[in-house]
Coordinates of C-alpha atoms in Angstrom, one line a residue:
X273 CA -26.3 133.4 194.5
X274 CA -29.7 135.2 194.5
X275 CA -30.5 138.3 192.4
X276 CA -33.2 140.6 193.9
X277 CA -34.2 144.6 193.0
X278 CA -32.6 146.9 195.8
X279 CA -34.1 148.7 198.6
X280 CA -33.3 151.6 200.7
X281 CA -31.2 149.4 203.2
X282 CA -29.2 148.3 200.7
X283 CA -27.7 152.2 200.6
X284 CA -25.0 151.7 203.0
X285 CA -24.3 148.1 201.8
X286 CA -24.2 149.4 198.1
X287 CA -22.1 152.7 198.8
X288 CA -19.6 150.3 200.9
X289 CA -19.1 148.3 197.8
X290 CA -18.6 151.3 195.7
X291 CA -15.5 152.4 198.4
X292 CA -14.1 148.7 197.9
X293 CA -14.5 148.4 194.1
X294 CA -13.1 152.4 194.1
X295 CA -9.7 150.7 195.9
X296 CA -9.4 148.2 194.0
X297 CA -9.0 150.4 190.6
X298 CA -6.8 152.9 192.6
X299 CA -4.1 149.6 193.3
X300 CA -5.1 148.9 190.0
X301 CA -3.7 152.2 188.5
X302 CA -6.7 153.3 187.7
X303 CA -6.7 156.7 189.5
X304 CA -8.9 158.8 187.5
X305 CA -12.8 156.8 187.4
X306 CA -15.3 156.8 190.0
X307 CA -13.7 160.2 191.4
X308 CA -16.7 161.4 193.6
X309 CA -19.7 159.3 192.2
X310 CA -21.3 157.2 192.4
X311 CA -23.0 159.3 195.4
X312 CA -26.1 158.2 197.6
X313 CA -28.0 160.4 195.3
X314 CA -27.0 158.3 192.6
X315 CA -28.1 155.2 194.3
X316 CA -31.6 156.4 195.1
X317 CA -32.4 157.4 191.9
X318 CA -31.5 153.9 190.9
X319 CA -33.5 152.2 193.4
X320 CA -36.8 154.4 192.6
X321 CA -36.4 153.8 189.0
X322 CA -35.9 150.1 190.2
X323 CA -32.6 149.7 188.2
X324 CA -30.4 148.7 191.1
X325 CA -29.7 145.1 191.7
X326 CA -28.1 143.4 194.7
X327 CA -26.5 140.3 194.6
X328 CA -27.0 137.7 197.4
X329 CA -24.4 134.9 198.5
X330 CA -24.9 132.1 201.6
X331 CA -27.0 129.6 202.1
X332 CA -27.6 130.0 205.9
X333 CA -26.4 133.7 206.6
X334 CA -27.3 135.6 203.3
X335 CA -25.3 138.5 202.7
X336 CA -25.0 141.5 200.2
X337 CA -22.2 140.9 197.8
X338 CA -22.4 142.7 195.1
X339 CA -25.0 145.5 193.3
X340 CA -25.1 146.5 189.4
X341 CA -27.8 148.6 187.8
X342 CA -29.1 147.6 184.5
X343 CA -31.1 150.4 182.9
X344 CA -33.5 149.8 179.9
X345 CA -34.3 152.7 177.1
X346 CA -32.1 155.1 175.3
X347 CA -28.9 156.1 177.1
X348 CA -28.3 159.4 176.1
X349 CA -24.5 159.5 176.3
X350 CA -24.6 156.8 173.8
X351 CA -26.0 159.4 171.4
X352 CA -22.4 160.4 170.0
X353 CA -19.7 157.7 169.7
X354 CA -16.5 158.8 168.6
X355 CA -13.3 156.7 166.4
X356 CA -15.9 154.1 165.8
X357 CA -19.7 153.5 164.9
X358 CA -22.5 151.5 167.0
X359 CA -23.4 148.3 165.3
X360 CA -27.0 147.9 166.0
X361 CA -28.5 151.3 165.9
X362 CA -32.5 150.2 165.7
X363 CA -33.0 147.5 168.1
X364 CA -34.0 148.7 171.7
X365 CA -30.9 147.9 174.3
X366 CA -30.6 147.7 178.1
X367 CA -26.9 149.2 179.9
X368 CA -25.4 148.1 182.6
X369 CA -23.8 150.1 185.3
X370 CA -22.3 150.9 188.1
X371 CA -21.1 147.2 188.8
X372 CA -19.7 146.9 191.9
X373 CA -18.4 143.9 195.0
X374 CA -17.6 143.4 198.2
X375 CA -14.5 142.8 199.7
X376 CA -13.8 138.7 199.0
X377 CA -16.5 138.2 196.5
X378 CA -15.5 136.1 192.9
X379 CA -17.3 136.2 190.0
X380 CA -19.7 138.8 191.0
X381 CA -19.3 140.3 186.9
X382 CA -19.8 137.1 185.3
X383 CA -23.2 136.9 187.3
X384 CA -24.3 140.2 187.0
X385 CA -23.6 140.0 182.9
X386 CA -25.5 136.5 182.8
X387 CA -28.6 137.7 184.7
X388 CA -28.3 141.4 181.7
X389 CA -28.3 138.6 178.7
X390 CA -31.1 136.5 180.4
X391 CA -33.4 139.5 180.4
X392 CA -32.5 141.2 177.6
X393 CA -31.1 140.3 174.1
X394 CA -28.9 143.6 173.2
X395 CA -26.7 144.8 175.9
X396 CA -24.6 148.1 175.8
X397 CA -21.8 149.0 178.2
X398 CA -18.8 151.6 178.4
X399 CA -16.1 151.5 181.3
X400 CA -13.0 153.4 181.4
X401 CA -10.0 152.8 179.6
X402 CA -7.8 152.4 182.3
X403 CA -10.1 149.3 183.8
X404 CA -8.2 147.0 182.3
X405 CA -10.1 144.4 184.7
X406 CA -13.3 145.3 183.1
X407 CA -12.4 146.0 179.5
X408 CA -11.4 141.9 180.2
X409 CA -14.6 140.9 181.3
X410 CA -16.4 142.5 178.5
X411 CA -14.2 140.8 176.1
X412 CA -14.6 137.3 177.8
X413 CA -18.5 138.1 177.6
X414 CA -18.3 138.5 174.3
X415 CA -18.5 142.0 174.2
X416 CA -17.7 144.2 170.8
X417 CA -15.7 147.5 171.3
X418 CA -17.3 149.8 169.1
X419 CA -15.9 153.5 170.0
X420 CA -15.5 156.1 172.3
X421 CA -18.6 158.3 174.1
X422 CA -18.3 160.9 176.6
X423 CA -19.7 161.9 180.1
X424 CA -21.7 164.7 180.9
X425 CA -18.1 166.4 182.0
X426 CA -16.6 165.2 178.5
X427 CA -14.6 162.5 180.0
X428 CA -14.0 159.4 177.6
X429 CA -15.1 155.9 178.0
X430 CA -15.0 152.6 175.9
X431 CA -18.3 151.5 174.6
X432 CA -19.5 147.9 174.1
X433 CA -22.1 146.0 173.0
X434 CA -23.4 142.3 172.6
X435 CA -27.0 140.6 171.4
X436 CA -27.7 137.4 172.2
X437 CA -28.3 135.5 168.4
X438 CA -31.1 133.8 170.0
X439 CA -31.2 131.7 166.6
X440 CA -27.6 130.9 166.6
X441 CA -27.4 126.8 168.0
X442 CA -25.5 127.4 171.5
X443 CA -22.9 124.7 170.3
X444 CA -22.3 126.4 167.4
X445 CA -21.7 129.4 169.2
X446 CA -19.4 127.7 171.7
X447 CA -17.2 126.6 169.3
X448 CA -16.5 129.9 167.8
X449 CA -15.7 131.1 171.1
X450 CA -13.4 128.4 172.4
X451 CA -11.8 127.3 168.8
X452 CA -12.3 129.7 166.2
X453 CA -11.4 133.2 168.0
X454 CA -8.8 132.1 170.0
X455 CA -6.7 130.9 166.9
X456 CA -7.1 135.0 165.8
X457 CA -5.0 136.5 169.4
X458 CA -1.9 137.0 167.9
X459 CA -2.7 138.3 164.4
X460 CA -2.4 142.4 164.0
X461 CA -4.9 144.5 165.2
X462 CA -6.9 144.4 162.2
X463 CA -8.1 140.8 162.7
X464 CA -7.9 140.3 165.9
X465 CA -11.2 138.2 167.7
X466 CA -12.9 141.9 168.3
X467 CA -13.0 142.3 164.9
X468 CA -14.6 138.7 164.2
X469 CA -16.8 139.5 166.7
X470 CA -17.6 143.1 165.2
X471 CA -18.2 141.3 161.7
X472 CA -20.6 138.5 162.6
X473 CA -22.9 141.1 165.3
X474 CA -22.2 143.5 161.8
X475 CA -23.8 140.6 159.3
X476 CA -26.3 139.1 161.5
X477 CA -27.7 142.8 161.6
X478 CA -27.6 143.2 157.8
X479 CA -29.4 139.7 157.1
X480 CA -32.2 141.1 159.9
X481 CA -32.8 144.5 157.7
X482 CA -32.6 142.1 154.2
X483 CA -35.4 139.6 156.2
X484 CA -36.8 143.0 156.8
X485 CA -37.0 143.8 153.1
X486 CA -38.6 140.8 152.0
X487 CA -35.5 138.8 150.9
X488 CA -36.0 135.2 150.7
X489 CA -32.6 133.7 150.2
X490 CA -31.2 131.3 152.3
X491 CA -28.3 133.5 153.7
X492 CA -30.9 136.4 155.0
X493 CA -33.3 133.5 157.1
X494 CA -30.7 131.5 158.1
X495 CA -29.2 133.1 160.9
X496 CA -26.4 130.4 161.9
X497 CA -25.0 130.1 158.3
X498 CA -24.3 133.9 158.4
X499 CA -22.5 133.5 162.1
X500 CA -20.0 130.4 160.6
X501 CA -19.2 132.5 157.8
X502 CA -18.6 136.1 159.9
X503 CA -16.8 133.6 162.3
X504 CA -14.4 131.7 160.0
X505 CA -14.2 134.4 157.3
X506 CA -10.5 135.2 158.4
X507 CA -9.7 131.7 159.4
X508 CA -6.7 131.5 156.8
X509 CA -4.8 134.4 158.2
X510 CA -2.5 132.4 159.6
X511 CA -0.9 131.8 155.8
X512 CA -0.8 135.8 155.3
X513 CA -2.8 138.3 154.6
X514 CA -2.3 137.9 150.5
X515 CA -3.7 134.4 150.6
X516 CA -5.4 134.6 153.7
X517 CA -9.2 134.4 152.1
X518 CA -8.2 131.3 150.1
X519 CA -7.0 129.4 152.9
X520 CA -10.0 130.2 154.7
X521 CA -11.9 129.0 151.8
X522 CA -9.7 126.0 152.0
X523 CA -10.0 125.4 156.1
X524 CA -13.6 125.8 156.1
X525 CA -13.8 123.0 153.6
X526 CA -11.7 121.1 155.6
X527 CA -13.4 121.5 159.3
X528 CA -15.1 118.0 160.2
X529 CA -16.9 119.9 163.0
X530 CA -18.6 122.2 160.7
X531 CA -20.9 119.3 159.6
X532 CA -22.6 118.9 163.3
X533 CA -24.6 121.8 162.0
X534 CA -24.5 122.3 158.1
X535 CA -24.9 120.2 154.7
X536 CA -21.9 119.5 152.4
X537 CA -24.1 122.8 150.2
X538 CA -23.8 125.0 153.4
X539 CA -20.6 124.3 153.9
X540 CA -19.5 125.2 150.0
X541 CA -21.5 128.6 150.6
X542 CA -19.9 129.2 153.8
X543 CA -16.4 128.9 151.9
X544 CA -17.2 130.6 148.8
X545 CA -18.3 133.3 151.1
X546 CA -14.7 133.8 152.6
X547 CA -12.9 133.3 149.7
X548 CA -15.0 136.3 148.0
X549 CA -14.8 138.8 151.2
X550 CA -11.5 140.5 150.6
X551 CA -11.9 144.3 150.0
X552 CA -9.4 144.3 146.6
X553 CA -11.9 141.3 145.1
X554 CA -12.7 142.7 141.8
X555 CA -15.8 140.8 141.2
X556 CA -19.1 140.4 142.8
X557 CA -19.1 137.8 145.7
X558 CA -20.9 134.5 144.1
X559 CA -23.9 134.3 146.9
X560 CA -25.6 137.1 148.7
X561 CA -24.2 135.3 152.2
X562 CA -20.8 136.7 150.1
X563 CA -21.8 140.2 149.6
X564 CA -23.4 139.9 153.0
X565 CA -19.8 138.9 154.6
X566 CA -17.8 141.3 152.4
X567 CA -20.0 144.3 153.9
X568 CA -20.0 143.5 157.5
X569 CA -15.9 143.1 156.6
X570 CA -15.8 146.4 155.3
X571 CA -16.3 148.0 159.0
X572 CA -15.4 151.5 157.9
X573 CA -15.5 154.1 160.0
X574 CA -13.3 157.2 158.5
X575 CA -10.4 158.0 161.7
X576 CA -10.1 154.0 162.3
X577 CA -9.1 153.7 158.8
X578 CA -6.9 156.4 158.8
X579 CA -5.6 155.3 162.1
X580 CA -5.1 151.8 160.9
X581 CA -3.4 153.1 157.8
X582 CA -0.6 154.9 160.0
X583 CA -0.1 152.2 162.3
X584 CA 0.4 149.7 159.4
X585 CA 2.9 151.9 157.8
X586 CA 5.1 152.3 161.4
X587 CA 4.9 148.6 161.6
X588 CA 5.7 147.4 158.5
X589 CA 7.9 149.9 157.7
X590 CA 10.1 151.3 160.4
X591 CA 12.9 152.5 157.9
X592 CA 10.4 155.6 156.5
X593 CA 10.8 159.2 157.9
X594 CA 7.8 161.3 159.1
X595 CA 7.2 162.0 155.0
X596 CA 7.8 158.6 153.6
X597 CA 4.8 157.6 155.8
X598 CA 2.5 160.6 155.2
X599 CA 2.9 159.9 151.2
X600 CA 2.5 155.9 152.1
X601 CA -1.0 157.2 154.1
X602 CA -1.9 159.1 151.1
X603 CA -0.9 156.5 148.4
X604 CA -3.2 153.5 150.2
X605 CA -5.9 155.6 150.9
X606 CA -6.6 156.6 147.6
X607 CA -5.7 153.5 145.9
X608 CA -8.5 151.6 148.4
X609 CA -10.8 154.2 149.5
X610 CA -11.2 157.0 147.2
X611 CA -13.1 157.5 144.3
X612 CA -12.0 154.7 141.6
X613 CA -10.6 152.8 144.8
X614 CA -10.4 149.0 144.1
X615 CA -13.2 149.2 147.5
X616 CA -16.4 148.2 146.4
X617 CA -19.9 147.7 148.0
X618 CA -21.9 145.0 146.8
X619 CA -25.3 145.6 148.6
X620 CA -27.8 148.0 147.6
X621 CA -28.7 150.7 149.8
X622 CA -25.6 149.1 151.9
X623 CA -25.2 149.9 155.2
X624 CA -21.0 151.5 154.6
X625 CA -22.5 153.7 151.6
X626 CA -22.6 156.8 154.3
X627 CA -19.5 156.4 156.0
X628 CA -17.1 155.7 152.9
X629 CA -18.6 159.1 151.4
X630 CA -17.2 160.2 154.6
X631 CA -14.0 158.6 154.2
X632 CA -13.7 160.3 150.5
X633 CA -14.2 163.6 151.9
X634 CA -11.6 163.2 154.5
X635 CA -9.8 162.1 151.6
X636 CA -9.9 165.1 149.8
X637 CA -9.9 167.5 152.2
X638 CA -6.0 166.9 152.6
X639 CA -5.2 169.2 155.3
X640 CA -7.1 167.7 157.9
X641 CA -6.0 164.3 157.1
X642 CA -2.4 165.7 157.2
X643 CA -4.1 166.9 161.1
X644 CA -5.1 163.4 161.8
X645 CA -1.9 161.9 160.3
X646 CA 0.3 164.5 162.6
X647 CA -2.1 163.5 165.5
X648 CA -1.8 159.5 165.0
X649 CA 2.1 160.2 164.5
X650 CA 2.4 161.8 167.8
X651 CA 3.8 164.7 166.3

């Protein structure tokens, strides 16, 4: 396979592959993207702002199989990202778009994603929700969901991103992937691997701003340590949720594998640092690698709470009317999230201080949580 920039006579081959990849979501049951666009318009303007890619397969007959545009600087769509929050919101990103093959072609995605993370170490991407194909590929990649933006016309799409950890060992990072998410599948939503994933992008990023500060512990330059402990932090939910950080505490100890990469201390902190995540702890994590994991665990964004809340309620208890789980809502809410909640933040100037205030004022403002509630409920 060869990569190379686009040219006017790739037009024709390009917008071909547009019609093809257009099919394929139609049989797909995806009726409603790429409905009109992208136009030969579109692919100009990619090819003069030298965005658009082709990709080349054959070794004696090259041909054109497949074309992507990956587009560096501020997308302004991304501006406004809706039931969820971007992760990294300072470092400068590159998107990808418009990613498209011909008839035939395998693995044309996987190429196009690899050649995005060799040129650039923070990736964002959104794709409709009905591409299941896609949403696939992003999670394979090791993409993180992190909301909902809109077109121009107001149409939704799922938004993703991914950085690179350039300091994370590759091994290391491998083994998370192949051992430690996968063990995560089948737990509820609320730990499932996009949430590992959304933790360890969320406390690699806080231990950046801390190096930023002038922090010198080990946990803030030590950019591996922080990924094992986002990575495993949830490990013990396999032995419930009520226990869950104390089995993790315990597994971590126990992981021969860990030692490839950390001392018999690292491995303690790593530990300690699950066993201290848990939102109803009501003591101050023992290490700042701790209070660095319980933040990027907090994740809170005010209508996936409240969504999360609901959901629980319907799943774990089936037997309550439309009331019973409005007054469960309520009762959990305040309990965790409002003012006097058993939630705490551990950090200074932490990076959840803005959006739990949020979450408190949704709080009280009870009729357009009752809204939301209503909404979630169907009703």
């Amino acid at each position: 396979m060869n990569i190379r920039k686009s040219t006017l006579e790739d037009i024709d081959p390009i917008l071909s592959m547009y019609d093809h990849s257009r099919s394929v979501m139609r049989a797909d049951g995806n009726m409603t993207q790429w409905v009109g666009y992208p136009q030969r318009e579109d692919i100009l303007e990619d090819i003069e702002r030298g965005v658009s890619y082709i990709v080349e397969s054959g070794k004696w007959k090259v041909e054109s199989t497949g074309t992507f545009a990956l587009v560096p600087g501020i997308e302004p769509t991304y501006g406004y990202i809706d039931h969820g929050r971007w992760i990294d919101e300072q470092t400068p990103y590159a998107t990808l778009h418009r990613l498209a093959a011909m008839p035939n072609s395998c693995g044309i995605a996987d190429i196009a994603f690899c050649y995005a993370k060799e040129h650039f170490s923070h990736l964002r991407v959104d794709t409709h929700h009905d591409n299941r194909p896609m949403r696939h590929i992003l999670e394979k990649q090791g993409f993180v969901y992190c909301g909902i933006i809109y077109m121009p016309d107001g149409a939704p799409r799922d938004a993703y991103e991914w950085w690179r950890y350039d300091e994370v060992p590759t091994d290391l990072k491998e083994y998370a992937e192949s051992v430690i998410l996968p063990q995560h599948e089948h737990y509820d939503a609320a730990h499932r691997p996009n949430h590992i994933r959304r933790v360890i992008a969320r406390a690699i990023c806080i231990g950046e701003r801390l190096k930023v500060k002038g922090e010198t512990a080990v946990a803030c330059n030590n950019s591996h340590l922080i990924y094992a402990a986002a990575a495993m932090h949830d490990i013990g939910i396999c032995e419930g949720r009520e226990v869950h950080h104390l089995a993790s505490g315990r597994i971590i100890r126990a992981d021969q594998n860990l030692r490839r990469w950390f001392t018999e201390e690292e491995i303690e902190m790593i530990a300690q640092a699950a066993e201290d995540h848990r939102a109803s702890a009501t003591t101050k994590p023992r290490s700042l690698l701790g209070c660095i994991i319980s933040e990027a665990d907090r994740d809170i964004e005010p209508e996936t709470i409240v969504r999360r809340t609901v959901e629980y309620g319907l799943s774990h208890y089936p037997e309550l009317d439309l009331e019973g789980h409005w007054q469960r809502t309520l009762d959990h809410l305040h309990e965790k999230y409002a003012e006097g909640g058993y939630l705490k933040l551990w950090m200074d100037d932490s990076p959840n201080a803005a959006p739990l205030a949020e979450l408190r004022a949704l709080i009280k403002n009870e009729r357009r949580l009752r809204e939301m509630f209503l909404e979630i409920m169907g009703r």
